[in-house]
CSV table of N, CA, C and O in Angstrom, one decimal:
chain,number,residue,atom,x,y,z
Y,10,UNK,N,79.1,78.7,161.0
Y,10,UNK,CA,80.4,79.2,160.9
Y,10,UNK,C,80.8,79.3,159.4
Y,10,UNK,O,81.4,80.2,158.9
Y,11,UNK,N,80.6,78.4,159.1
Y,11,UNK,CA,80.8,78.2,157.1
Y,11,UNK,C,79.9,79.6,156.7
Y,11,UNK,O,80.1,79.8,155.5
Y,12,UNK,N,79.2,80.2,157.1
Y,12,UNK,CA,78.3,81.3,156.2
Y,12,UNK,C,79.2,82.6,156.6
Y,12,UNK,O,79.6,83.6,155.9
Y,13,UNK,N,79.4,82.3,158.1
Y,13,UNK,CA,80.3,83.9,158.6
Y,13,UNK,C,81.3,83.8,157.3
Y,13,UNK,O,81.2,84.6,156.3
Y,14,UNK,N,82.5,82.6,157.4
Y,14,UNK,CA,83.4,82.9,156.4
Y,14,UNK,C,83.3,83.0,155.3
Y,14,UNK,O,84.1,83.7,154.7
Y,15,UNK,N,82.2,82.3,154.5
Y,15,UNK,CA,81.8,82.7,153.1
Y,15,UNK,C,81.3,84.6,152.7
Y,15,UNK,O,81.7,85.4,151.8
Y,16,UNK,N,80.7,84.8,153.6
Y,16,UNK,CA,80.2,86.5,153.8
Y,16,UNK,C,81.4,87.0,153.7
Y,16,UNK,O,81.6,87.8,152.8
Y,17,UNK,N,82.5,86.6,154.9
Y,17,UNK,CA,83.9,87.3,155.2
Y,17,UNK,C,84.2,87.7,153.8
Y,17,UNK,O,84.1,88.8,153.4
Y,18,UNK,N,84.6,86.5,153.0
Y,18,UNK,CA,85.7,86.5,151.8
Y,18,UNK,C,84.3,87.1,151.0
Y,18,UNK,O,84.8,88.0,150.3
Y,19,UNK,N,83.5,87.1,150.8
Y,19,UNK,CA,82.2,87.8,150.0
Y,19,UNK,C,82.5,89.2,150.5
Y,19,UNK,O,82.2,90.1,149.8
Y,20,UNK,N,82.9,89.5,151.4
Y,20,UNK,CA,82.6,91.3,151.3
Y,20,UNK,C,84.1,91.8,151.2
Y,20,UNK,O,84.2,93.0,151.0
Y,21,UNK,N,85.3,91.0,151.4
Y,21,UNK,CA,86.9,91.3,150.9
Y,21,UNK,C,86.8,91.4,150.1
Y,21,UNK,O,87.1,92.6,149.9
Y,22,UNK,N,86.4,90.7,148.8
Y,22,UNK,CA,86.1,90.5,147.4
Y,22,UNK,C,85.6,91.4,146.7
Y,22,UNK,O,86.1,91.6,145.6
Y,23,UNK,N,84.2,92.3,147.3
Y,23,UNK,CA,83.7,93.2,147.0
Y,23,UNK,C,84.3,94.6,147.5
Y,23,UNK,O,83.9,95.6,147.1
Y,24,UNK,N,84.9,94.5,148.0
Y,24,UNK,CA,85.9,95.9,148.5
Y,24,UNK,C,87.4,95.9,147.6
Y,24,UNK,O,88.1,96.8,147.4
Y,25,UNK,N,87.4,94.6,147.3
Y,25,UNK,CA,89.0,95.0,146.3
Y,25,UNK,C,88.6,95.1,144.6
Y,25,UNK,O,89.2,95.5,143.6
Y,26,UNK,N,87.1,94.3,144.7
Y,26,UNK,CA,86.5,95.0,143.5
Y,26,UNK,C,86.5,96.5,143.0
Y,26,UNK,O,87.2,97.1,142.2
Y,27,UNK,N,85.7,96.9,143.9
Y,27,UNK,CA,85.1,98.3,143.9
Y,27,UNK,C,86.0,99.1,143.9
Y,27,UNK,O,85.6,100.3,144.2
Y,28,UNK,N,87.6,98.9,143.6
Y,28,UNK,CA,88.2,99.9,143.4
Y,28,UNK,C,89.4,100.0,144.8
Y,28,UNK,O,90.0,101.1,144.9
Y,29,UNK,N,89.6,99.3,145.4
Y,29,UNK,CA,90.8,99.6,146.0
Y,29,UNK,C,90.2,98.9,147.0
Y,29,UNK,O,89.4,98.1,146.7
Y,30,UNK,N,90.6,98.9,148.6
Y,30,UNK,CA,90.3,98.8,150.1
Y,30,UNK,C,89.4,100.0,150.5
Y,30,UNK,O,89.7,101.1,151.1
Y,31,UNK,N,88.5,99.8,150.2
Y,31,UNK,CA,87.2,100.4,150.9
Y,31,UNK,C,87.0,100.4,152.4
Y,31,UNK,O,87.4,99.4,153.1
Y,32,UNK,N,86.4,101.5,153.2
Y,32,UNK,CA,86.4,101.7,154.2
Y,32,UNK,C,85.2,101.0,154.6
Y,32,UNK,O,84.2,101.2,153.9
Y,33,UNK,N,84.8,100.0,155.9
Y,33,UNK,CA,84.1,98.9,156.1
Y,33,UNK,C,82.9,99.7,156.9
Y,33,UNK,O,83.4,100.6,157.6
Y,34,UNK,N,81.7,99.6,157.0
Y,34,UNK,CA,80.7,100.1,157.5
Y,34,UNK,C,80.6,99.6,159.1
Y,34,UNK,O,81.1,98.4,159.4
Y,35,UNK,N,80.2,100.2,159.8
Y,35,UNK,CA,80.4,99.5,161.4
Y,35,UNK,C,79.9,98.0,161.1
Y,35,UNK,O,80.4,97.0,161.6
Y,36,UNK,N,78.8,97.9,160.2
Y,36,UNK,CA,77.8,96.5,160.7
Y,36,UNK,C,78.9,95.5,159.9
Y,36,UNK,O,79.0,94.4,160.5
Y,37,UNK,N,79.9,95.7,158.5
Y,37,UNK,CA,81.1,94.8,158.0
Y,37,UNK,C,81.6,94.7,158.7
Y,37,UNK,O,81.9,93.5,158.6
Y,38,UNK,N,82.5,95.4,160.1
Y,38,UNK,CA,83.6,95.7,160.4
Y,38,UNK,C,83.5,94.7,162.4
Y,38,UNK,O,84.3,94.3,163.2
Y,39,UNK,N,81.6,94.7,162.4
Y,39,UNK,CA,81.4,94.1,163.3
Y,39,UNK,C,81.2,92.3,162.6
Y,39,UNK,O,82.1,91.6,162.9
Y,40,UNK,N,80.6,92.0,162.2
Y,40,UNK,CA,80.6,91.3,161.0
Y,40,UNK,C,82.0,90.1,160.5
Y,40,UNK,O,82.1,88.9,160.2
Y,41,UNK,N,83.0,91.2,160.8
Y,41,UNK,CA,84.3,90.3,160.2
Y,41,UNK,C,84.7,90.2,161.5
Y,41,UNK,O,85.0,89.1,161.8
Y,42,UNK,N,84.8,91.0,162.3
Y,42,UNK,CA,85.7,90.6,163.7
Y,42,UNK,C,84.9,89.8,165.0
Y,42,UNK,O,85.4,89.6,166.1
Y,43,UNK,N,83.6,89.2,164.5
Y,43,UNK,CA,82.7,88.6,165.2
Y,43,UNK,C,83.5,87.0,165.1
Y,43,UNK,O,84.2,86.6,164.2
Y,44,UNK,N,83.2,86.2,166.3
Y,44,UNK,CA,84.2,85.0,166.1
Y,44,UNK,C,83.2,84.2,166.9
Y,44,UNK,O,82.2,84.8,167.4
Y,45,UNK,N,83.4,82.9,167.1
Y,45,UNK,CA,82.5,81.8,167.9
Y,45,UNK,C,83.4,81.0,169.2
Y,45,UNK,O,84.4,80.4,169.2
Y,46,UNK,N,82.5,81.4,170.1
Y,46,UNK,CA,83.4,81.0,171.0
Y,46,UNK,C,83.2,79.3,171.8
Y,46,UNK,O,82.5,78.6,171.1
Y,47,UNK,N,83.6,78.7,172.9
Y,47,UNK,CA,83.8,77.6,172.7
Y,47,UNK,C,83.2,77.3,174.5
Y,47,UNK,O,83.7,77.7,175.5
Y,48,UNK,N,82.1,76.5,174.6
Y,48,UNK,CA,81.5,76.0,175.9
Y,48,UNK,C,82.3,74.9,176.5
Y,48,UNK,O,82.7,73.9,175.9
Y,49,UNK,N,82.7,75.1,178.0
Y,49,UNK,CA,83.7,74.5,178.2
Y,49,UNK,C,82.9,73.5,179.8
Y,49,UNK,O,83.7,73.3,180.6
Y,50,UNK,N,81.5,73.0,180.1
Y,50,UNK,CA,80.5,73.1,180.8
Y,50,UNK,C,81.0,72.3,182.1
Y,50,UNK,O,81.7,71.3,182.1
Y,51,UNK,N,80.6,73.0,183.3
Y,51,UNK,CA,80.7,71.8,184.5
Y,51,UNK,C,79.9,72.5,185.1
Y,51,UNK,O,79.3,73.6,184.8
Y,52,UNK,N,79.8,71.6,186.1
Y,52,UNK,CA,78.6,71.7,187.6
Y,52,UNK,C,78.9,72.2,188.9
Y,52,UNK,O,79.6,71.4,189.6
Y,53,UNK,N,78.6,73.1,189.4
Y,53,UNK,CA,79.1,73.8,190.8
Y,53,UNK,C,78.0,74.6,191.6
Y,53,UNK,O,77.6,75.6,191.2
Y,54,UNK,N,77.6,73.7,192.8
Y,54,UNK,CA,76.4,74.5,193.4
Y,54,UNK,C,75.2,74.1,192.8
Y,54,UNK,O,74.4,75.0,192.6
Y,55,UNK,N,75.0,73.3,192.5
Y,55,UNK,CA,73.8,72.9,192.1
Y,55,UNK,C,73.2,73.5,190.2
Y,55,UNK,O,72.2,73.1,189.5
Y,56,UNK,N,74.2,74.5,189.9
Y,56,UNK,CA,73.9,75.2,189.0
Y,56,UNK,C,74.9,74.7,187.4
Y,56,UNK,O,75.8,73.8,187.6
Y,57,UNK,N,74.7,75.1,186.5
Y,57,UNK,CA,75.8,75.0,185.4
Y,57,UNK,C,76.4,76.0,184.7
Y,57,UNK,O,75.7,77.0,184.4
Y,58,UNK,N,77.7,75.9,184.4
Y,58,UNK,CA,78.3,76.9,184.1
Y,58,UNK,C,79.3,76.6,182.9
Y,58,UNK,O,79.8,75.5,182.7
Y,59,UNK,N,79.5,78.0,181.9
Y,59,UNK,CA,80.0,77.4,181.1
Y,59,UNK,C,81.4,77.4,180.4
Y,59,UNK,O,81.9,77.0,179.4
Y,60,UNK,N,81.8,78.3,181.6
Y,60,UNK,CA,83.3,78.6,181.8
Y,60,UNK,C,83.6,80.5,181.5
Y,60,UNK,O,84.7,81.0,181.6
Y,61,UNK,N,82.5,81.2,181.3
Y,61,UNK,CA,82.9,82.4,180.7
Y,61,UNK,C,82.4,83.5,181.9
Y,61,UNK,O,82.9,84.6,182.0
Y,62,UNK,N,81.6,83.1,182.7
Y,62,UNK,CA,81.1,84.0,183.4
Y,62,UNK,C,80.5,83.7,184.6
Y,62,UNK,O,79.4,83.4,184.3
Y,63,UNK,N,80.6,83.5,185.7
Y,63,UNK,CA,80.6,82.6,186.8
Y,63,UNK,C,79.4,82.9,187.9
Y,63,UNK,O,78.8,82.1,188.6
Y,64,UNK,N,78.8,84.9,187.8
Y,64,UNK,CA,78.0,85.3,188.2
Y,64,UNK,C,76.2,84.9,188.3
Y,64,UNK,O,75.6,83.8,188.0
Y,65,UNK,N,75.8,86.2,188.9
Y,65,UNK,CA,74.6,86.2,188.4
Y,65,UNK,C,73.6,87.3,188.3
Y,65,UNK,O,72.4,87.2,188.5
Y,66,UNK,N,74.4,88.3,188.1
Y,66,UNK,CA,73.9,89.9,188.0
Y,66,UNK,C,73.8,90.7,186.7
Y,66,UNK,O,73.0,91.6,186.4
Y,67,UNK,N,75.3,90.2,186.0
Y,67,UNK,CA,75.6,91.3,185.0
Y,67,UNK,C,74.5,90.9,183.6
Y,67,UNK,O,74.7,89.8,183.1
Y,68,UNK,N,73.8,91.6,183.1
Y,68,UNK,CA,73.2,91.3,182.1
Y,68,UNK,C,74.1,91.7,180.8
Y,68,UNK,O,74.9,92.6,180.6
Y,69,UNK,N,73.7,90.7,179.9
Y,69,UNK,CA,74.6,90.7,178.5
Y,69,UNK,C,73.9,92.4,177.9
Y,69,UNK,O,73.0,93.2,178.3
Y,70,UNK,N,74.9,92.4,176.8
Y,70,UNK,CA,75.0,93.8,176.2
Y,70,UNK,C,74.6,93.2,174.8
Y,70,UNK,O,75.2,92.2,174.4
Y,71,UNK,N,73.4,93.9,173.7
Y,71,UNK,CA,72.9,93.7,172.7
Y,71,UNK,C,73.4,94.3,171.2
Y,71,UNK,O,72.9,94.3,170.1
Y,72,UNK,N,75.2,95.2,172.4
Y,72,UNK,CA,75.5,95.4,170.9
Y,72,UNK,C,77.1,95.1,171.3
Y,72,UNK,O,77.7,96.0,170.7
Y,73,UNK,N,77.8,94.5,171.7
Y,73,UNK,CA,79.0,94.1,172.3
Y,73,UNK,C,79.4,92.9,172.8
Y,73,UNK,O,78.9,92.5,173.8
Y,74,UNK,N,80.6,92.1,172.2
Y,74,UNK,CA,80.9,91.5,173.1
Y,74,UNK,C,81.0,91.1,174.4
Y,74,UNK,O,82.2,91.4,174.7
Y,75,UNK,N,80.4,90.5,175.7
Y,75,UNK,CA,80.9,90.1,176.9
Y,75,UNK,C,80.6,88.9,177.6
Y,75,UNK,O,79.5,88.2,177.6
Y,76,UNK,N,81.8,88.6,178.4
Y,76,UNK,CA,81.7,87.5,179.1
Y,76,UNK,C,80.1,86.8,179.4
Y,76,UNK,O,80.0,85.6,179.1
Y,77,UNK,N,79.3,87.4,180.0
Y,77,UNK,CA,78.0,87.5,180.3
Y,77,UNK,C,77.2,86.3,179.4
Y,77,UNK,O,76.7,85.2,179.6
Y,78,UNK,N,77.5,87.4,178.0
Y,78,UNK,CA,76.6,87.3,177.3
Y,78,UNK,C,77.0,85.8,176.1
Y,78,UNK,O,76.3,85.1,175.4
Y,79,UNK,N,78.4,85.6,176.2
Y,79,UNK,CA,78.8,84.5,175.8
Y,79,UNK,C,77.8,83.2,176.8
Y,79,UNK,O,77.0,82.3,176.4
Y,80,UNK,N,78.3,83.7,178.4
Y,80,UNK,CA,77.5,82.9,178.8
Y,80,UNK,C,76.7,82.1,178.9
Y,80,UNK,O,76.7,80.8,178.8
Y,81,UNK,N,75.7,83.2,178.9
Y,81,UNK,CA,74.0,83.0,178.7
Y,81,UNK,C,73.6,82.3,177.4
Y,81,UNK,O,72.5,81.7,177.3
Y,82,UNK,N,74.6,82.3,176.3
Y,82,UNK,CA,74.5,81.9,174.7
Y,82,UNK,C,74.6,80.3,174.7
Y,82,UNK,O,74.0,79.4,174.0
Y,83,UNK,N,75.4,80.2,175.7
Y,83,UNK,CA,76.4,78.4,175.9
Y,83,UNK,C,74.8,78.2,177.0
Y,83,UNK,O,73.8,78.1,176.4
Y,84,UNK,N,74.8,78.2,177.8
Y,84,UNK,CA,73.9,77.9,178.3
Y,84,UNK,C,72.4,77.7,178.0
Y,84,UNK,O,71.6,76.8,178.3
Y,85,UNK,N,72.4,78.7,177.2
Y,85,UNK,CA,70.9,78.4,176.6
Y,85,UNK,C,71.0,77.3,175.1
Y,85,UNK,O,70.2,76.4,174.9
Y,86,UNK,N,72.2,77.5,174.1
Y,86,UNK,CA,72.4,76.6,173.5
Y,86,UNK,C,72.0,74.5,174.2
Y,86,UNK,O,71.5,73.5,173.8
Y,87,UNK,N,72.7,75.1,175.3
Y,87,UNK,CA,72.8,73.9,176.2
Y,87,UNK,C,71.6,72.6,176.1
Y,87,UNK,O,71.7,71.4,175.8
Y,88,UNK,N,70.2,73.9,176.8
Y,88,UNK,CA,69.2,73.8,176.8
Y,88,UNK,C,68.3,73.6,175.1
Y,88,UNK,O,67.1,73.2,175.0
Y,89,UNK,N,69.0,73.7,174.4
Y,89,UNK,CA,68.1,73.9,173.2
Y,89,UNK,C,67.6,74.9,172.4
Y,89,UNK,O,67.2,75.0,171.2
Y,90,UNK,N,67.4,76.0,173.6
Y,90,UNK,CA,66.8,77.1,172.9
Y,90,UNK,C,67.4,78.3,171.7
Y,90,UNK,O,66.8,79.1,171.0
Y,91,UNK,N,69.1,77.8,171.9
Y,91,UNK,CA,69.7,78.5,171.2
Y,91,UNK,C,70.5,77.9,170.2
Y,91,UNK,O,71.2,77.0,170.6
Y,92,UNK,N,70.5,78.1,168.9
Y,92,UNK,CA,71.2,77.5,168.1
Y,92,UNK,C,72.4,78.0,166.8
Y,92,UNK,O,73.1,77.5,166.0
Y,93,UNK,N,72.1,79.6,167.2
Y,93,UNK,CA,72.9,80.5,166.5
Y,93,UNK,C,74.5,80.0,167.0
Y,93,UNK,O,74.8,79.0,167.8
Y,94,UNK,N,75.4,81.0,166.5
Y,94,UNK,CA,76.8,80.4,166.5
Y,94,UNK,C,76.9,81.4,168.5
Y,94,UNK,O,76.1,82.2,168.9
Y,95,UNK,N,77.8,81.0,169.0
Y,95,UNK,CA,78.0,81.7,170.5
Y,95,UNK,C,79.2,82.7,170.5
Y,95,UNK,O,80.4,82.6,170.9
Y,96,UNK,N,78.6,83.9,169.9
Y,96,UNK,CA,79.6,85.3,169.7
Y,96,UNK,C,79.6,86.3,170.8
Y,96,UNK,O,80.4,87.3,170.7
Y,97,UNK,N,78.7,86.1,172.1
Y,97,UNK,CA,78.7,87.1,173.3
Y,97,UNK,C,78.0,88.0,172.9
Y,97,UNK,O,78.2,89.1,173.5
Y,98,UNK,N,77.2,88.2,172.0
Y,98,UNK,CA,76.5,89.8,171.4
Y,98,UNK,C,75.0,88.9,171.5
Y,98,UNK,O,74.5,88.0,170.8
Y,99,UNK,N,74.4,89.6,172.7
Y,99,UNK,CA,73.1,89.1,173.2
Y,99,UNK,C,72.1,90.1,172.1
Y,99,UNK,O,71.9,91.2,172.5
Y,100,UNK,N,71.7,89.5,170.9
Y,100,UNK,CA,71.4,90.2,170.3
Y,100,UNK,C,69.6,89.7,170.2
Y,100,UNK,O,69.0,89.2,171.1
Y,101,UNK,N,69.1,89.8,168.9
Y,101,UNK,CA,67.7,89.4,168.6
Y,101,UNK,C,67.1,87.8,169.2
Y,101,UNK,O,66.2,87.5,170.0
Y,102,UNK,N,68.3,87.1,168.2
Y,102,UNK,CA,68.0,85.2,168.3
Y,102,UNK,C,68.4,84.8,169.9
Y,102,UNK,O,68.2,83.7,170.4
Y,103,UNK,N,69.0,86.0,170.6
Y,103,UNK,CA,69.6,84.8,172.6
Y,103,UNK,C,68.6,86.0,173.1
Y,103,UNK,O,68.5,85.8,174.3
Y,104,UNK,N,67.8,87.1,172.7
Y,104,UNK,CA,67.1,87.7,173.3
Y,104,UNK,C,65.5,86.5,173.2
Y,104,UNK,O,65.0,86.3,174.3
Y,105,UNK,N,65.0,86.0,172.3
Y,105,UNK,CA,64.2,85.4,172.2
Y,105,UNK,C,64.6,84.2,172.8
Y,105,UNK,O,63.6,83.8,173.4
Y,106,UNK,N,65.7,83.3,172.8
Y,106,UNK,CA,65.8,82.6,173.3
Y,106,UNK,C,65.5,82.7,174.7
Y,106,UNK,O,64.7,81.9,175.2
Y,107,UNK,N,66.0,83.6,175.4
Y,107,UNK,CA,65.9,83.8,177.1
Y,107,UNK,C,64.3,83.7,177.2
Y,107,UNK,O,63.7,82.8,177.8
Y,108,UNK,N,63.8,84.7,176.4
Y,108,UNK,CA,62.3,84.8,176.9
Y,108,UNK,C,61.6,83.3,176.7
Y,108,UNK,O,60.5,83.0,177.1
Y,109,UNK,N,62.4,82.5,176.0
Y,109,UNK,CA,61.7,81.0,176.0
Y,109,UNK,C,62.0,80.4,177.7
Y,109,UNK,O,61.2,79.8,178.4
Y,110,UNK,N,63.2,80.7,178.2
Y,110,UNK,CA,63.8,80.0,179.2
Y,110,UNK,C,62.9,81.1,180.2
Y,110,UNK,O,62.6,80.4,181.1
Y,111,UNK,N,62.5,82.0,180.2
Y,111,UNK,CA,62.0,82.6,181.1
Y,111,UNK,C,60.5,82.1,181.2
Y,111,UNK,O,60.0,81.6,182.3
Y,112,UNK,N,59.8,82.2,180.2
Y,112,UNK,CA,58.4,81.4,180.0
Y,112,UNK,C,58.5,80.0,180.9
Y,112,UNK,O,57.5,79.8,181.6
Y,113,UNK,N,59.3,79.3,180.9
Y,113,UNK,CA,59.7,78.4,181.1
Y,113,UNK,C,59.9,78.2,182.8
Y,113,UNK,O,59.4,77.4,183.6
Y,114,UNK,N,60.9,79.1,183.1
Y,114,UNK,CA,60.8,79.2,184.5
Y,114,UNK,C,59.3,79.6,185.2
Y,114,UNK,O,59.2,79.5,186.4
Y,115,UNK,N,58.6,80.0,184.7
Y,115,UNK,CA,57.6,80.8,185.0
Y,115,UNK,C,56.4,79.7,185.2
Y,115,UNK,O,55.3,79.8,185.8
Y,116,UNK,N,56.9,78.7,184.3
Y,116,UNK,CA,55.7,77.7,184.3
Y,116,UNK,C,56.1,76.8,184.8
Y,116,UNK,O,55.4,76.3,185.7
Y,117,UNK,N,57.3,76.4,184.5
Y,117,UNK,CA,57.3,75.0,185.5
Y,117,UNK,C,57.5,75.0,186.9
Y,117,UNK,O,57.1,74.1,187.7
Y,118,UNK,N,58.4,76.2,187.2
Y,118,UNK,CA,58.3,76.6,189.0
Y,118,UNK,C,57.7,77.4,189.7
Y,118,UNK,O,58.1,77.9,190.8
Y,119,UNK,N,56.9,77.5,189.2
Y,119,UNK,CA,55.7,79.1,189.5
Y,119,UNK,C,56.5,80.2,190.1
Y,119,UNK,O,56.3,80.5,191.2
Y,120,UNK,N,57.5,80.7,189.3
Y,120,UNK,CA,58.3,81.7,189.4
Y,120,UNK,C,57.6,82.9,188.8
Y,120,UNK,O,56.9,82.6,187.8
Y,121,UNK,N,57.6,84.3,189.1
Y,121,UNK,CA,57.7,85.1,188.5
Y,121,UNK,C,58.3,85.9,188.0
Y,121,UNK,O,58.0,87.1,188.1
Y,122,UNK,N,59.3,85.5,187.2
Y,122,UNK,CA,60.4,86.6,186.3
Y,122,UNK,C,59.7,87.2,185.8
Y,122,UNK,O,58.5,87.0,185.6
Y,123,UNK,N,60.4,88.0,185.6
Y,123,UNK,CA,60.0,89.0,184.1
Y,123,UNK,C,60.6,88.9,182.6
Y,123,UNK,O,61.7,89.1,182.3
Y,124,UNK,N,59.5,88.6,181.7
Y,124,UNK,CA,59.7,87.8,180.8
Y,124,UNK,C,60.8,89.0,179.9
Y,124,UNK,O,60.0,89.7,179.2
Y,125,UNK,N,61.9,89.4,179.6
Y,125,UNK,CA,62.0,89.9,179.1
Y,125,UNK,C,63.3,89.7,177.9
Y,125,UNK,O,63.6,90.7,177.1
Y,126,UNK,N,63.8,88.7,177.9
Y,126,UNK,CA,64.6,88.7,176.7
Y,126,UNK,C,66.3,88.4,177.5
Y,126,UNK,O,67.1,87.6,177.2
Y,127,UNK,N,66.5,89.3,178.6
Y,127,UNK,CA,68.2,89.3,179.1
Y,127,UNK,C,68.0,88.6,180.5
Y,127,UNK,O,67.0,88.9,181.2
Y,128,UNK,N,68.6,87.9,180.7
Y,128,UNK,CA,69.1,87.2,182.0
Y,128,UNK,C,69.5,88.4,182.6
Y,128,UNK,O,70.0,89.4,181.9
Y,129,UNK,N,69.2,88.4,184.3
Y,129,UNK,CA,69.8,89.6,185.1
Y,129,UNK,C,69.5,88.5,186.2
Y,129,UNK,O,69.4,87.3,186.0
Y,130,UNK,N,69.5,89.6,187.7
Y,130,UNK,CA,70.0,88.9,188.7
Y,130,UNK,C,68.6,88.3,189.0
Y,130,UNK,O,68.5,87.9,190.1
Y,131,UNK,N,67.3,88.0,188.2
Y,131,UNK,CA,66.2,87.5,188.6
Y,131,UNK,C,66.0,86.3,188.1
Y,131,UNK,O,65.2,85.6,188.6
Y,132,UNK,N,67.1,85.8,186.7
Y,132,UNK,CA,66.7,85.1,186.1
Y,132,UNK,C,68.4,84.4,185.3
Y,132,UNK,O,68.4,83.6,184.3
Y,133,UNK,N,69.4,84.7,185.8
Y,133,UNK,CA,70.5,83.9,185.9
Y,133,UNK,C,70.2,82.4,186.5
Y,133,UNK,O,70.2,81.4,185.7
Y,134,UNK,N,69.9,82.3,187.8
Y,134,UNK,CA,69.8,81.2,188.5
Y,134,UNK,C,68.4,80.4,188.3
Y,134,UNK,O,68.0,79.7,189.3
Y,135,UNK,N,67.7,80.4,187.4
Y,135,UNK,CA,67.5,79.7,186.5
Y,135,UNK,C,67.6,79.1,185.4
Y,135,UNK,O,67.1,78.0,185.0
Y,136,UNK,N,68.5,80.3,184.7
Y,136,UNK,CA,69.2,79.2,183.8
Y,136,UNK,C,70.4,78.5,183.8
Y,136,UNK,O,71.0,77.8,183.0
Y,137,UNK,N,70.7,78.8,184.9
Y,137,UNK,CA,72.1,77.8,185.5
Y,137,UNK,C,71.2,76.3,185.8
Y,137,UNK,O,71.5,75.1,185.6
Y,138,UNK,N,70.3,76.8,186.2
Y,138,UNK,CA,69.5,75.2,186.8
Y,138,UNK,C,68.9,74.5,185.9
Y,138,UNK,O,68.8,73.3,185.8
Y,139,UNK,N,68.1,75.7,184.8
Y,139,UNK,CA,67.8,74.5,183.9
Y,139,UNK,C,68.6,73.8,182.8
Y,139,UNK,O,68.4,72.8,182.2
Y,140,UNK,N,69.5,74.5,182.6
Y,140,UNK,CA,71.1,73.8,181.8
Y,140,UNK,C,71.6,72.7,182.5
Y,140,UNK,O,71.9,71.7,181.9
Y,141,UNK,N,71.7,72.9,184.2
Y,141,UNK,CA,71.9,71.6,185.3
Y,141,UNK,C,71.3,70.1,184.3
Y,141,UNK,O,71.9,69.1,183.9
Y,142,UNK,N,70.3,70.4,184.3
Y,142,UNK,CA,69.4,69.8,185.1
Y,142,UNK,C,68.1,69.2,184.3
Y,142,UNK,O,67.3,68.6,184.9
């Protein structure tokens, strides 16, 4: 969180440099309005949850904020596998992460997911359980 805001006031800085208020590139503008959000964890149904998203269908989005994808971020944090800040943008680092939790279901309960990076409705309810548990 200390680097987002260091970056923040690093690229304000450089825009009142350069000559006025500069117009921010989508990747600054996603960048500065990106925030960390906050795991709030309990147990229901055998599964865990972490207050943002209660399902087990909707797959997170890799260029957007959503409930989902905050989710899946607190949860796999939970687990270990994730350690980036929890912004809801299922991006590169909770894509790899999943495919660790998916590997994972695949070996320890001879499940067959499909390894692929997003929690969907094959592989939610595993990581509710192994965050459980």
């Amino acid at each position: 969180m200390h680097v987002r805001r260091c970056l923040t006031a690093a690229l304000a800085a450089a825009a009142l440099v350069g000559g006025g208020l500069a117009t921010a590139s989508a990747a600054q503008a996603q960048a500065l309005s990106t925030q960390a959000y906050s795991c709030h964890f309990y147990a229901s149904g055998g599964g865990e949850y972490a207050g943002h998203y209660s399902g087990n269908t909707v797959v997170p989005s890799s260029t957007s904020v959503t409930s989902a994808g905050i989710e899946a971020q607190c949860l796999l944090s939970r687990i270990g596998y994730y350690t980036d800040s929890v912004d809801g943008i299922f991006g590169p680092h909770s894509q790899a992460a999943m495919e660790l939790a998916q590997q994972t279901y695949n070996s320890v309960y001879h499940k067959h997911v499909s390894v692929d990076g997003f929690p969907g409705p094959e592989s939610w309810w595993g990581l509710r359980l192994v965050a459980g548990g």
